[in-house]
PDB file of C-alpha atoms and ligand atoms in Angstrom:
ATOM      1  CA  UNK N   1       0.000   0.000   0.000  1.00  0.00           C
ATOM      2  CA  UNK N   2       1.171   3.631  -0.520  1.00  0.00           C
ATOM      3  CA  UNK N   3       2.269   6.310   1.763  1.00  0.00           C
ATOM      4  CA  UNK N   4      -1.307   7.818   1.057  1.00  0.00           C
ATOM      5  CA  UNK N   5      -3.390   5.084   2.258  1.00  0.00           C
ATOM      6  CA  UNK N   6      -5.973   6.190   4.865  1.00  0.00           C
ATOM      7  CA  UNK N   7      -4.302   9.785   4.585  1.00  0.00           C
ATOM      8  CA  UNK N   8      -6.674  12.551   4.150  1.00  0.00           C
ATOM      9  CA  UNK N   9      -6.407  15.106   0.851  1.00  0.00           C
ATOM     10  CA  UNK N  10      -8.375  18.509   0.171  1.00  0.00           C
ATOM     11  CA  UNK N  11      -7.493  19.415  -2.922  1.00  0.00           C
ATOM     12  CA  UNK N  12      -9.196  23.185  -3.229  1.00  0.00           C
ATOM     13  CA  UNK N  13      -9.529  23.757  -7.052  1.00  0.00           C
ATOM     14  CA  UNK N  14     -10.025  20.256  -8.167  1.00  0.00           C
ATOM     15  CA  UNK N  15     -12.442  20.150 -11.425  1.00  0.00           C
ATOM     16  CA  UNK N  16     -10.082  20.544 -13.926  1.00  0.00           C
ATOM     17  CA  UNK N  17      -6.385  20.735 -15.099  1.00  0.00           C
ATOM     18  CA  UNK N  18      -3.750  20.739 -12.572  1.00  0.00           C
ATOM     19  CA  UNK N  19      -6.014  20.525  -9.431  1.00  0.00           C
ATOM     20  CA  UNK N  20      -7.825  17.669 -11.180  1.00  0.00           C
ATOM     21  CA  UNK N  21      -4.779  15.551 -12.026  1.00  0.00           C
ATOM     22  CA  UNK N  22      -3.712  16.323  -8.308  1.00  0.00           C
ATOM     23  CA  UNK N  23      -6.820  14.407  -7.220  1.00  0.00           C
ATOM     24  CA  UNK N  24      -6.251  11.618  -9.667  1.00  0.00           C
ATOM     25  CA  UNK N  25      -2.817  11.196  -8.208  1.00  0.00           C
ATOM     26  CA  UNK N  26      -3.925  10.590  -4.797  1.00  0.00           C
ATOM     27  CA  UNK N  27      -6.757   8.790  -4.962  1.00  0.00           C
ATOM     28  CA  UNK N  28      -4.748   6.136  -7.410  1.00  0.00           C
ATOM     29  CA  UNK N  29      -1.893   6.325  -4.481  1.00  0.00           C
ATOM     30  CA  UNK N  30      -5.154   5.464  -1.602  1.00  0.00           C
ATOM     31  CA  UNK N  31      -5.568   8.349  -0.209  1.00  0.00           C
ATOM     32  CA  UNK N  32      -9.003   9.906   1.027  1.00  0.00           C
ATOM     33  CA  UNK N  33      -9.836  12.827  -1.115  1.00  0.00           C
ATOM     34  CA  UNK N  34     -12.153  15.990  -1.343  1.00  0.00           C
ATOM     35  CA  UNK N  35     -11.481  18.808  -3.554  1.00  0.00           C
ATOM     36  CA  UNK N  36     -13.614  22.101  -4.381  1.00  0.00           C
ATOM     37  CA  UNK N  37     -14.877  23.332  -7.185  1.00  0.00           C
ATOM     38  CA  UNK N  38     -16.971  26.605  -7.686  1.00  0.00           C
ATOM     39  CA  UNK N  39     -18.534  26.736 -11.698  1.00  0.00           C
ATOM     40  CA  UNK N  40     -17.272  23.510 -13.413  1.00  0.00           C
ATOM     41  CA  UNK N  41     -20.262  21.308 -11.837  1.00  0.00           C
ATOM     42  CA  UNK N  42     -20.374  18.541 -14.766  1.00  0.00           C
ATOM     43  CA  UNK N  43     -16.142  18.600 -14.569  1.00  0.00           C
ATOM     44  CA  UNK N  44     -16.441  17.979 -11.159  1.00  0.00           C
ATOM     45  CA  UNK N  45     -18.678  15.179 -10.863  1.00  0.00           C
ATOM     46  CA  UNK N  46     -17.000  12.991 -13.400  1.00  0.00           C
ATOM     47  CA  UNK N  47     -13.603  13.761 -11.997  1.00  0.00           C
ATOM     48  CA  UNK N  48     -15.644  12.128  -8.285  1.00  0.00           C
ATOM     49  CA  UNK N  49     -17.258   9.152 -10.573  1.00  0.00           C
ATOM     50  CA  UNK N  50     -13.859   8.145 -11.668  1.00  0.00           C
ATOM     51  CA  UNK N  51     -11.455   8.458  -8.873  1.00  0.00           C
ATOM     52  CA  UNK N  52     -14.053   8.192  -5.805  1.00  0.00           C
ATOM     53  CA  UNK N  53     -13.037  11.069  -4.374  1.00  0.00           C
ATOM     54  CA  UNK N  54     -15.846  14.019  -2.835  1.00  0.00           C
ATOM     55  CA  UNK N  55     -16.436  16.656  -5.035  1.00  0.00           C
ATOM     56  CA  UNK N  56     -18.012  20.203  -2.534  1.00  0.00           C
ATOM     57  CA  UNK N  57     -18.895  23.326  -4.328  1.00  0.00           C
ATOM     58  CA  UNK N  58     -17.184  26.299  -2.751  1.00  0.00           C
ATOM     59  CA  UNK N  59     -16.605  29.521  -4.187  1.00  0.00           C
ATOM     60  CA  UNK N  60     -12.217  29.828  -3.198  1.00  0.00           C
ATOM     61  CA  UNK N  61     -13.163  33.956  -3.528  1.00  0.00           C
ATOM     62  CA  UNK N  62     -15.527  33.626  -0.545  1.00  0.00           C
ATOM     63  CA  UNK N  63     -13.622  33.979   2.733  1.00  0.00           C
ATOM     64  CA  UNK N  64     -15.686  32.310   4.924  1.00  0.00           C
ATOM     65  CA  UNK N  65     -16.422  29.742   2.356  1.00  0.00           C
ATOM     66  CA  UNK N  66     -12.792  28.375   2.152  1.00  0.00           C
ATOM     67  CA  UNK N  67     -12.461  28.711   6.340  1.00  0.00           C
ATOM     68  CA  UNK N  68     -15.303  26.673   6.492  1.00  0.00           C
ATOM     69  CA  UNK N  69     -14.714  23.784   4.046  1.00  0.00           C
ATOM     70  CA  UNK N  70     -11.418  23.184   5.306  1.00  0.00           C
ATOM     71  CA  UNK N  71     -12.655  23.068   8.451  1.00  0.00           C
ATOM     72  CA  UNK N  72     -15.027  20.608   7.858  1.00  0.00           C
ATOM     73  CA  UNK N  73     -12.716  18.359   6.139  1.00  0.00           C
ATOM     74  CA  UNK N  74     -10.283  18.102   8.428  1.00  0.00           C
ATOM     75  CA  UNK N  75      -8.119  17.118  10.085  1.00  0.00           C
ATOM     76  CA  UNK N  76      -6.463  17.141   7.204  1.00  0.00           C
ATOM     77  CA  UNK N  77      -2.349  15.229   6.462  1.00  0.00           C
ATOM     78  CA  UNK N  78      -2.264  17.276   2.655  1.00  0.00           C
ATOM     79  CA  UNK N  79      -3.759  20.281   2.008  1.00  0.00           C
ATOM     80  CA  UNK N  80      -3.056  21.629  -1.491  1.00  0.00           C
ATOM     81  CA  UNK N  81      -4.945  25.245  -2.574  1.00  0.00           C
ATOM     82  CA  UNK N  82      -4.392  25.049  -6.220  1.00  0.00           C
ATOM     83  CA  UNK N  83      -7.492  26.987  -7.237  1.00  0.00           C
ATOM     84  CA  UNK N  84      -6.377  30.282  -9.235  1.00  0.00           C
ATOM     85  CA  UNK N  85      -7.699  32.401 -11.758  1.00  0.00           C
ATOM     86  CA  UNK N  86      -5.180  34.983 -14.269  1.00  0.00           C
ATOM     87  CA  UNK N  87      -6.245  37.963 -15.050  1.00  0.00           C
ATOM     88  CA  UNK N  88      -3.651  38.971 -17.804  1.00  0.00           C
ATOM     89  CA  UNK N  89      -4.004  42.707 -19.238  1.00  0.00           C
ATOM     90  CA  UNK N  90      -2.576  45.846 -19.818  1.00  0.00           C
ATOM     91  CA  UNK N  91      -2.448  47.498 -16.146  1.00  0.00           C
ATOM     92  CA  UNK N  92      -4.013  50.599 -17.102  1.00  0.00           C
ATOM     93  CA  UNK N  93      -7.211  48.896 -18.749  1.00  0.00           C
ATOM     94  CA  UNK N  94      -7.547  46.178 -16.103  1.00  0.00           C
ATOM     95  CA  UNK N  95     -11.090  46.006 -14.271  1.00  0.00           C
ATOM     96  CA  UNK N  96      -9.609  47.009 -10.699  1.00  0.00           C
ATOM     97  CA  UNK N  97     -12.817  44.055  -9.524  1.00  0.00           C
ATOM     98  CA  UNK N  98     -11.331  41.698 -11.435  1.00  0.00           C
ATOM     99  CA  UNK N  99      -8.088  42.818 -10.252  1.00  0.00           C
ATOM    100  CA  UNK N 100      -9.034  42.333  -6.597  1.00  0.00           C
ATOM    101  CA  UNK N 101     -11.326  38.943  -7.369  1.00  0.00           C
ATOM    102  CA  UNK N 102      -7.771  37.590  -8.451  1.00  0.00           C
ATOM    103  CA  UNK N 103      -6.766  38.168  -4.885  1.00  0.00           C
ATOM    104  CA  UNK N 104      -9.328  37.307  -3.230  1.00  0.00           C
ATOM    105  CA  UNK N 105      -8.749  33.739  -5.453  1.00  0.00           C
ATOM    106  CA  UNK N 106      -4.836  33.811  -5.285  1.00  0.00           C
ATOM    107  CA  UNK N 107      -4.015  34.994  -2.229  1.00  0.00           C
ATOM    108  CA  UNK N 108      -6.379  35.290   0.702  1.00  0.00           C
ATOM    109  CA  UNK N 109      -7.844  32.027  -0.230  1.00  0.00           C
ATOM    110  CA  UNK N 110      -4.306  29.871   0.028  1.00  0.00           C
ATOM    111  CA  UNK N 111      -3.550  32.394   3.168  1.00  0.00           C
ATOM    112  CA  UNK N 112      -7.158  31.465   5.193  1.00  0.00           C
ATOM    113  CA  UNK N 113      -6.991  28.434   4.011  1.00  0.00           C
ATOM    114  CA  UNK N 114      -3.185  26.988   5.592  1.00  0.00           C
ATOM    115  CA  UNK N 115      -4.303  28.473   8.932  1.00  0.00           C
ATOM    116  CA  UNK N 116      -7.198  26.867   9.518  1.00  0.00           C
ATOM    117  CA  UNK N 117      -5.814  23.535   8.379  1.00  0.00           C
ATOM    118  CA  UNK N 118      -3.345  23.823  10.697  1.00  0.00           C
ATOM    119  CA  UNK N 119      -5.432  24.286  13.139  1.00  0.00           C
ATOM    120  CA  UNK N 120      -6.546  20.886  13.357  1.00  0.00           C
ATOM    121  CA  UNK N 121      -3.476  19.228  11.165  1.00  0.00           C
ATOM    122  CA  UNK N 122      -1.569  16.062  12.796  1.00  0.00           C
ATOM    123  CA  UNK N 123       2.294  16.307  13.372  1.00  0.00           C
ATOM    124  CA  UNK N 124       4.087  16.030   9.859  1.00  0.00           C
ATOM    125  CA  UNK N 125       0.903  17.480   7.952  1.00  0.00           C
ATOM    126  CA  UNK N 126       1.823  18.937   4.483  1.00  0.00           C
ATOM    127  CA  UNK N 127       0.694  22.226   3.058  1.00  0.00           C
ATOM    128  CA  UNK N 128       1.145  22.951  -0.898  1.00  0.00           C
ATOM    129  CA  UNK N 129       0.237  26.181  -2.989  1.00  0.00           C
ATOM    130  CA  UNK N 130       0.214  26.271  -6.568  1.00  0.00           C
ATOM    131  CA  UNK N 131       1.846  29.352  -7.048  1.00  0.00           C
ATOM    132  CA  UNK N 132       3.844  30.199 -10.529  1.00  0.00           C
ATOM    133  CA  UNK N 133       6.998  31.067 -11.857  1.00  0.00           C
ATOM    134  CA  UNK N 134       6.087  34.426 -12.610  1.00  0.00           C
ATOM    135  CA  UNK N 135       6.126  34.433  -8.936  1.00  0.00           C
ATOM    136  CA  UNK N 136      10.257  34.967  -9.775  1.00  0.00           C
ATOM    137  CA  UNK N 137       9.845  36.151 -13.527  1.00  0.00           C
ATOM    138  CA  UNK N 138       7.415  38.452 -15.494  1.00  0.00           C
ATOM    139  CA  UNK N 139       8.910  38.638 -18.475  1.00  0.00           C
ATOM    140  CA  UNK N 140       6.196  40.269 -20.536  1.00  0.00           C
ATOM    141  CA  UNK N 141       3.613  43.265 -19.822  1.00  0.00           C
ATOM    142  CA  UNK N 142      -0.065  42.733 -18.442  1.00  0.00           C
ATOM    143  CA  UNK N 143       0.858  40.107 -16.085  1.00  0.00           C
ATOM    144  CA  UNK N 144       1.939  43.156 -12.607  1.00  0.00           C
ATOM    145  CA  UNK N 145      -1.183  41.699 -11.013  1.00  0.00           C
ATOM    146  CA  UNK N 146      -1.062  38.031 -11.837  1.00  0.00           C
ATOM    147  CA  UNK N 147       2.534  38.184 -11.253  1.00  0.00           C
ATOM    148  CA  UNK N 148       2.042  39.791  -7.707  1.00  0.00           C
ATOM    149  CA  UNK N 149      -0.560  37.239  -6.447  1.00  0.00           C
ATOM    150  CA  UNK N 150       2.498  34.891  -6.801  1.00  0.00           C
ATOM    151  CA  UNK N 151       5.135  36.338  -5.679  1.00  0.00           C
ATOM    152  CA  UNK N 152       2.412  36.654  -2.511  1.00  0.00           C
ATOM    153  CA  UNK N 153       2.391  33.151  -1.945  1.00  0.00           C
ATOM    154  CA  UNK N 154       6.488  33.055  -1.406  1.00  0.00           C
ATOM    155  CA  UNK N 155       6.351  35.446   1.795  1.00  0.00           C
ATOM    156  CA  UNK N 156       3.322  33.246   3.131  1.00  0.00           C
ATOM    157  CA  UNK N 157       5.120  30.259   2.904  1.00  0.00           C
ATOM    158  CA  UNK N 158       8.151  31.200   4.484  1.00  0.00           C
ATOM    159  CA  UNK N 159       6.293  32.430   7.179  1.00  0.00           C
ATOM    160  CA  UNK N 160       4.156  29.767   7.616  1.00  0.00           C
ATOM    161  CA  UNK N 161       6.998  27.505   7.797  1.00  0.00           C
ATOM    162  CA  UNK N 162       8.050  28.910  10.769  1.00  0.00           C
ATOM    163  CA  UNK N 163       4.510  29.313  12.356  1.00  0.00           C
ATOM    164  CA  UNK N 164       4.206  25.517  11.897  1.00  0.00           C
ATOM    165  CA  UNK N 165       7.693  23.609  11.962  1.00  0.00           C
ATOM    166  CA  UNK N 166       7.464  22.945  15.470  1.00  0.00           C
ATOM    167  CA  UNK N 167       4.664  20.395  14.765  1.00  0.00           C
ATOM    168  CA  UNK N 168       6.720  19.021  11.483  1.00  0.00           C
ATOM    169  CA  UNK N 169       3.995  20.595   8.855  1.00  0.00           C
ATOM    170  CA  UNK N 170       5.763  21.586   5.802  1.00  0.00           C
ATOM    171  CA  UNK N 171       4.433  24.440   3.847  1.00  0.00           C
ATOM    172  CA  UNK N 172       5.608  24.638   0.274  1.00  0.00           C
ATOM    173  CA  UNK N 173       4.962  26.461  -3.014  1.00  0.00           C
ATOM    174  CA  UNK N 174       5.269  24.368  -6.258  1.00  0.00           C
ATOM    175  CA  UNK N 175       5.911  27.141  -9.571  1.00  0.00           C
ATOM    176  CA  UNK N 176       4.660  25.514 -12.747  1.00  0.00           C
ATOM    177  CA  UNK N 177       5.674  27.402 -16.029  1.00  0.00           C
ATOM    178  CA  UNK N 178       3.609  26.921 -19.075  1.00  0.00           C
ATOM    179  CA  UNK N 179       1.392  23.628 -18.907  1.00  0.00           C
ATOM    180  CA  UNK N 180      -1.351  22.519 -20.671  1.00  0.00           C
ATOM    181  CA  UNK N 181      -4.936  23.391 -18.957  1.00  0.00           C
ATOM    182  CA  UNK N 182      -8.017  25.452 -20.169  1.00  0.00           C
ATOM    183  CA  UNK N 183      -6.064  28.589 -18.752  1.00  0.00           C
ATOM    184  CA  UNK N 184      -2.942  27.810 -21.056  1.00  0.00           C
ATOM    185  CA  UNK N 185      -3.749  25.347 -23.684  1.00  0.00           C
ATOM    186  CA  UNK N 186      -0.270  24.088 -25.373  1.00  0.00           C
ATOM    187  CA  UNK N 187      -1.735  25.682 -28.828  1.00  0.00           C
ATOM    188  CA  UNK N 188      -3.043  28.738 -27.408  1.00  0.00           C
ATOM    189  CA  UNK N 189      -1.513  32.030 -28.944  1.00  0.00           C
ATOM    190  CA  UNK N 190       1.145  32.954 -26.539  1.00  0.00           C
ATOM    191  CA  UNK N 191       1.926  29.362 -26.402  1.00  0.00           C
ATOM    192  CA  UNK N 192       5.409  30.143 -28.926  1.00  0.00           C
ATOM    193  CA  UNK N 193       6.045  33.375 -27.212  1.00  0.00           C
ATOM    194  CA  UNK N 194       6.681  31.359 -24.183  1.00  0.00           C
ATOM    195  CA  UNK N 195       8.004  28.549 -25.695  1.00  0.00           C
ATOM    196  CA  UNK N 196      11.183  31.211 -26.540  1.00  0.00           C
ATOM    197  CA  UNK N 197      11.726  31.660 -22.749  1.00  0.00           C
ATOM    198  CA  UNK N 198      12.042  27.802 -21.744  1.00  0.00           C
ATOM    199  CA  UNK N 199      14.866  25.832 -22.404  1.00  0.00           C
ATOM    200  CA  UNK N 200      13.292  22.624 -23.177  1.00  0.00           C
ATOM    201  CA  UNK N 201      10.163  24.314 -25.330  1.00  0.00           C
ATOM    202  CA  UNK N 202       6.854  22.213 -24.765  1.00  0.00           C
ATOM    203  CA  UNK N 203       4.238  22.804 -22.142  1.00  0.00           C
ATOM    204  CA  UNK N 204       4.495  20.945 -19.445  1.00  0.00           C
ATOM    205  CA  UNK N 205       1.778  18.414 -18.248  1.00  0.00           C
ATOM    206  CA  UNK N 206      -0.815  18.594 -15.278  1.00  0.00           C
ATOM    207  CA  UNK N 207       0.575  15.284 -14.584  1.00  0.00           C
ATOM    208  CA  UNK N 208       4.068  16.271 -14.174  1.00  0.00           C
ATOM    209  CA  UNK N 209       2.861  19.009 -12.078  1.00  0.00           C
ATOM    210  CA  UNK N 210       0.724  16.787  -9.879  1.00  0.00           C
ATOM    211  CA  UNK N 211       4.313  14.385  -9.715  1.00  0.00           C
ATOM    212  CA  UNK N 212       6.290  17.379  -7.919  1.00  0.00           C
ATOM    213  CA  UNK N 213       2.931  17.438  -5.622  1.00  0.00           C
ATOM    214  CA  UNK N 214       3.009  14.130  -4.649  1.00  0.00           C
ATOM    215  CA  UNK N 215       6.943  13.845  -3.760  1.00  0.00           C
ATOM    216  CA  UNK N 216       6.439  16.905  -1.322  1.00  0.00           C
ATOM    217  CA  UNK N 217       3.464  15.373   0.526  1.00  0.00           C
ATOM    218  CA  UNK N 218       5.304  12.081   0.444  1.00  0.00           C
ATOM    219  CA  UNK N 219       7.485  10.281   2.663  1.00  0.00           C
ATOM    220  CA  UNK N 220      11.157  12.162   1.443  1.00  0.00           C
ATOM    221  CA  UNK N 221      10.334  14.982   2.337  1.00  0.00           C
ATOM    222  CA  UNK N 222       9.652  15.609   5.849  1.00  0.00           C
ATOM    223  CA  UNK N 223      12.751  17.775   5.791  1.00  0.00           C
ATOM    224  CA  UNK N 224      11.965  20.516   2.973  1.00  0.00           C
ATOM    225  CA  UNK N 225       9.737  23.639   4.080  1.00  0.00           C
ATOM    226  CA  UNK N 226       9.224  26.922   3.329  1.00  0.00           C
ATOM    227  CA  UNK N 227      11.097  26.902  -0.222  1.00  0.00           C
ATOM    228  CA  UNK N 228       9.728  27.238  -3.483  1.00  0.00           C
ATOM    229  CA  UNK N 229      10.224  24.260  -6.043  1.00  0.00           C
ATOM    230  CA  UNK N 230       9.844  25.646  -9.732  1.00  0.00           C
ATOM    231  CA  UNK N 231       8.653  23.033 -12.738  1.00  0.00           C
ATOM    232  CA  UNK N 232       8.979  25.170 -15.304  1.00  0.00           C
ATOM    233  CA  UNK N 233      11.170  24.052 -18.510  1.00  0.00           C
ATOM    234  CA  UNK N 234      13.578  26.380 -17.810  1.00  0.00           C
ATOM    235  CA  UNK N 235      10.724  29.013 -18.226  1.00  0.00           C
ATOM    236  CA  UNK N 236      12.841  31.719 -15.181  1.00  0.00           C
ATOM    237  CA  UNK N 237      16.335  30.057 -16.016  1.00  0.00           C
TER     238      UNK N 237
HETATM  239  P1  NDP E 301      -7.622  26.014 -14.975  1.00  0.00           P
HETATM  240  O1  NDP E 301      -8.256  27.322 -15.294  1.00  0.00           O
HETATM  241  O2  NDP E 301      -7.457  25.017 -16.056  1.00  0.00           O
HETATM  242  O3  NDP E 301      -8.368  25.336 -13.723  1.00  0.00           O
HETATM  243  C1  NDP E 301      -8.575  26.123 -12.567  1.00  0.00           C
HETATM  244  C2  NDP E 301      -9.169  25.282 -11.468  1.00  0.00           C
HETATM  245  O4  NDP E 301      -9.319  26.132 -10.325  1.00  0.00           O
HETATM  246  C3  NDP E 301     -10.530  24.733 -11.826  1.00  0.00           C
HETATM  247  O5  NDP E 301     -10.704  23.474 -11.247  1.00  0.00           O
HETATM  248  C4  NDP E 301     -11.450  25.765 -11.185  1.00  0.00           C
HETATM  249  O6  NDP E 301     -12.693  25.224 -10.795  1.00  0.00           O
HETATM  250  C5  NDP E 301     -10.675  26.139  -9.955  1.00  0.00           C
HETATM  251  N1  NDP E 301     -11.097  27.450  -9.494  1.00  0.00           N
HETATM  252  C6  NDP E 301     -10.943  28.643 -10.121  1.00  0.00           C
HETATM  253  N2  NDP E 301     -11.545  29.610  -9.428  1.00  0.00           N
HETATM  254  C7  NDP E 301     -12.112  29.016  -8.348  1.00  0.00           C
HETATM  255  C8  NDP E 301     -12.885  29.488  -7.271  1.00  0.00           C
HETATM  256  N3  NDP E 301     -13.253  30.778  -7.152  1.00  0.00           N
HETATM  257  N4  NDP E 301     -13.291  28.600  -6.335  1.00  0.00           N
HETATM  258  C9  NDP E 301     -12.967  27.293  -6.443  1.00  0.00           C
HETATM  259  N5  NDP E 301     -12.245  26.792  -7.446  1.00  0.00           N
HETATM  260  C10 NDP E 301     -11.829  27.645  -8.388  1.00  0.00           C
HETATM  261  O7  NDP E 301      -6.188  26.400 -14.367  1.00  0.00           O
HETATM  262  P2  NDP E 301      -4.831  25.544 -14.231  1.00  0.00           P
HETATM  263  O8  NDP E 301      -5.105  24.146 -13.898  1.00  0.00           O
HETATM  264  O9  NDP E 301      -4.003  25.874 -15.400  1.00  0.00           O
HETATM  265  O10 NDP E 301      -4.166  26.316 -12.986  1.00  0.00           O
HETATM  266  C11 NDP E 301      -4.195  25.810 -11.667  1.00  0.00           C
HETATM  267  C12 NDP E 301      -3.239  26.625 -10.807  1.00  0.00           C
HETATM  268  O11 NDP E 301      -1.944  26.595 -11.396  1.00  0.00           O
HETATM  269  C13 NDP E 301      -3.610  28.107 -10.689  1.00  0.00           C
HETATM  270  O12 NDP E 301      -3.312  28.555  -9.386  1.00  0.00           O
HETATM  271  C14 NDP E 301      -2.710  28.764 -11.710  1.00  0.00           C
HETATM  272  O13 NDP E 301      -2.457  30.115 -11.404  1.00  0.00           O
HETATM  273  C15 NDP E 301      -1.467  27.904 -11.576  1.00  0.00           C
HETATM  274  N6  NDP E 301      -0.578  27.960 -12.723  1.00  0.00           N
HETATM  275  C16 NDP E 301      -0.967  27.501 -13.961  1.00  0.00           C
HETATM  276  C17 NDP E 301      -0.105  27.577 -15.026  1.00  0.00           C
HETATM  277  C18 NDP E 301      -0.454  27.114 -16.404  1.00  0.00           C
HETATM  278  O14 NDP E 301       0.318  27.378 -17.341  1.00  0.00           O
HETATM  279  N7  NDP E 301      -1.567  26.412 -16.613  1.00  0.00           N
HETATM  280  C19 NDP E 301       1.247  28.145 -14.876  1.00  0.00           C
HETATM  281  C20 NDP E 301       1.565  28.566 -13.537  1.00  0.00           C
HETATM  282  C21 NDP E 301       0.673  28.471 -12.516  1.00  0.00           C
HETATM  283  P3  NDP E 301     -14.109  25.605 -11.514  1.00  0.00           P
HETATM  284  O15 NDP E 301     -13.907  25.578 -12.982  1.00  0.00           O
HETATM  285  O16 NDP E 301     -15.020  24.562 -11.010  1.00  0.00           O
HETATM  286  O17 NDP E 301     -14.474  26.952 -11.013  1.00  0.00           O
END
């Protein structure tokens, strides 16, 4: 049996693309999982028909929404807050609601979210955020707010780390560059413009991404915290 067996998984943003092949990932590795979802209903329930895992609508821009899933799931050994939403456009044309929607999404979510999973979280718990590598690199215009819900999650986690490694929990961002999802399709139009900044030029997978998950909620890593681990092609090299 794996490492995951009997272990218990919220997954917030699970219905599709990396937060969905997060879920697949643990539930093939045993684990007992739950992930959110807020518009992709019929996404959602076939992603809980095929892996078994529990599929709760929760809107990750609604404070007390996120406090109170996580609370009800736990205790919790993994939490992962993947959910996010990019609002790419030229600063001085950006809806300022959007603007602040994406950090409501990005940033307070992940934040409210860690803390009240610790709360209740066992010695050795794990806590991941799907952060980006334009949390290091913005290296083309419209992306200022995007860019700085990212570079957000850094200062969280290093703080977090501390607020928690007394009880083992390990809080970690993982920074995917390009991969294929609905938000950045491999044969979307940008999709050679960033091809030019990576060194090995595909987009990655939601699989691969899920991988890097899995290894820092697993067994091998009890020891890494507060550090950001970037998947990326070479996308910030
Ligand atoms: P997708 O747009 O393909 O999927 C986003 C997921 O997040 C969906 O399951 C969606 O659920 C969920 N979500 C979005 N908003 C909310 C919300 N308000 N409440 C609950 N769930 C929500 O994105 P990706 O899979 O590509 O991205 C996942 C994460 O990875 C994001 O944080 C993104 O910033 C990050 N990332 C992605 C990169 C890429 O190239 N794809 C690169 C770097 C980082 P639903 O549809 O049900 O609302």
């Amino acid at each position: 049996s794996s490492h995951f067996t009997h272990q218990k998984v919220l997954v917030i943003g699970g219905s599709r693309g990396i937060g969905a092949a997060i879920v697949r990932r643990f539930s093939k590795e045993g684990a007992d999982v739950a992930f959110t979802y807020a518009g992709s209903k019929d996404a959602a329930d076939a992603l809980a028909a095929s892996t078994g895992a529990t599929a709760i609508r929760s809107d990750a821009a609604v404070r007390d929404e996120v406090i109170g899933v996580v609370k009800a799931q736990g205790p919790l050994d993994v939490l992962v807050v993947n959910a996010g939403v990019a609002v790419i456009d030229d600063s001085l044309a950006i809806d300022p609601d959007a603007v602040d929607r994406m950090i409501d999404i990005n940033v307070r979510a992940p934040y409210h979210a860690a803390v009240e999973a610790a709360r209740q979280m066992p010695d050795g718990g794990r806590i991941i955020v799907i952060g980006s590598v334009n949390g290091d690199r913005m290296p083309f215009a419209g992306g200022a707010a995007y860019a700085l819900t990212k570079s957000a999650l850094q200062g969280m986690a290093r703080g977090l780390a501390r607020d928690f490694g007394g009880r083992g929990i390990t809080v970690n961002v993982v920074q995917p560059g390009p991969i294929d999802t609905d938000m950045n399709p491999h044969d979307g139009p940008m999709s050679g413009a960033m091809h030019d900044f990576m060194a090995i030029k595909r987009h990655g997978t939601a699989d691969e991404v899920a991988g890097m998950v899995a290894y820092l909620a697993g067994p091998e890593t009890r020891i890494v915290t507060g550090a950001m681990h970037t998947i990326d092609g070479g996308f910030g090299a």
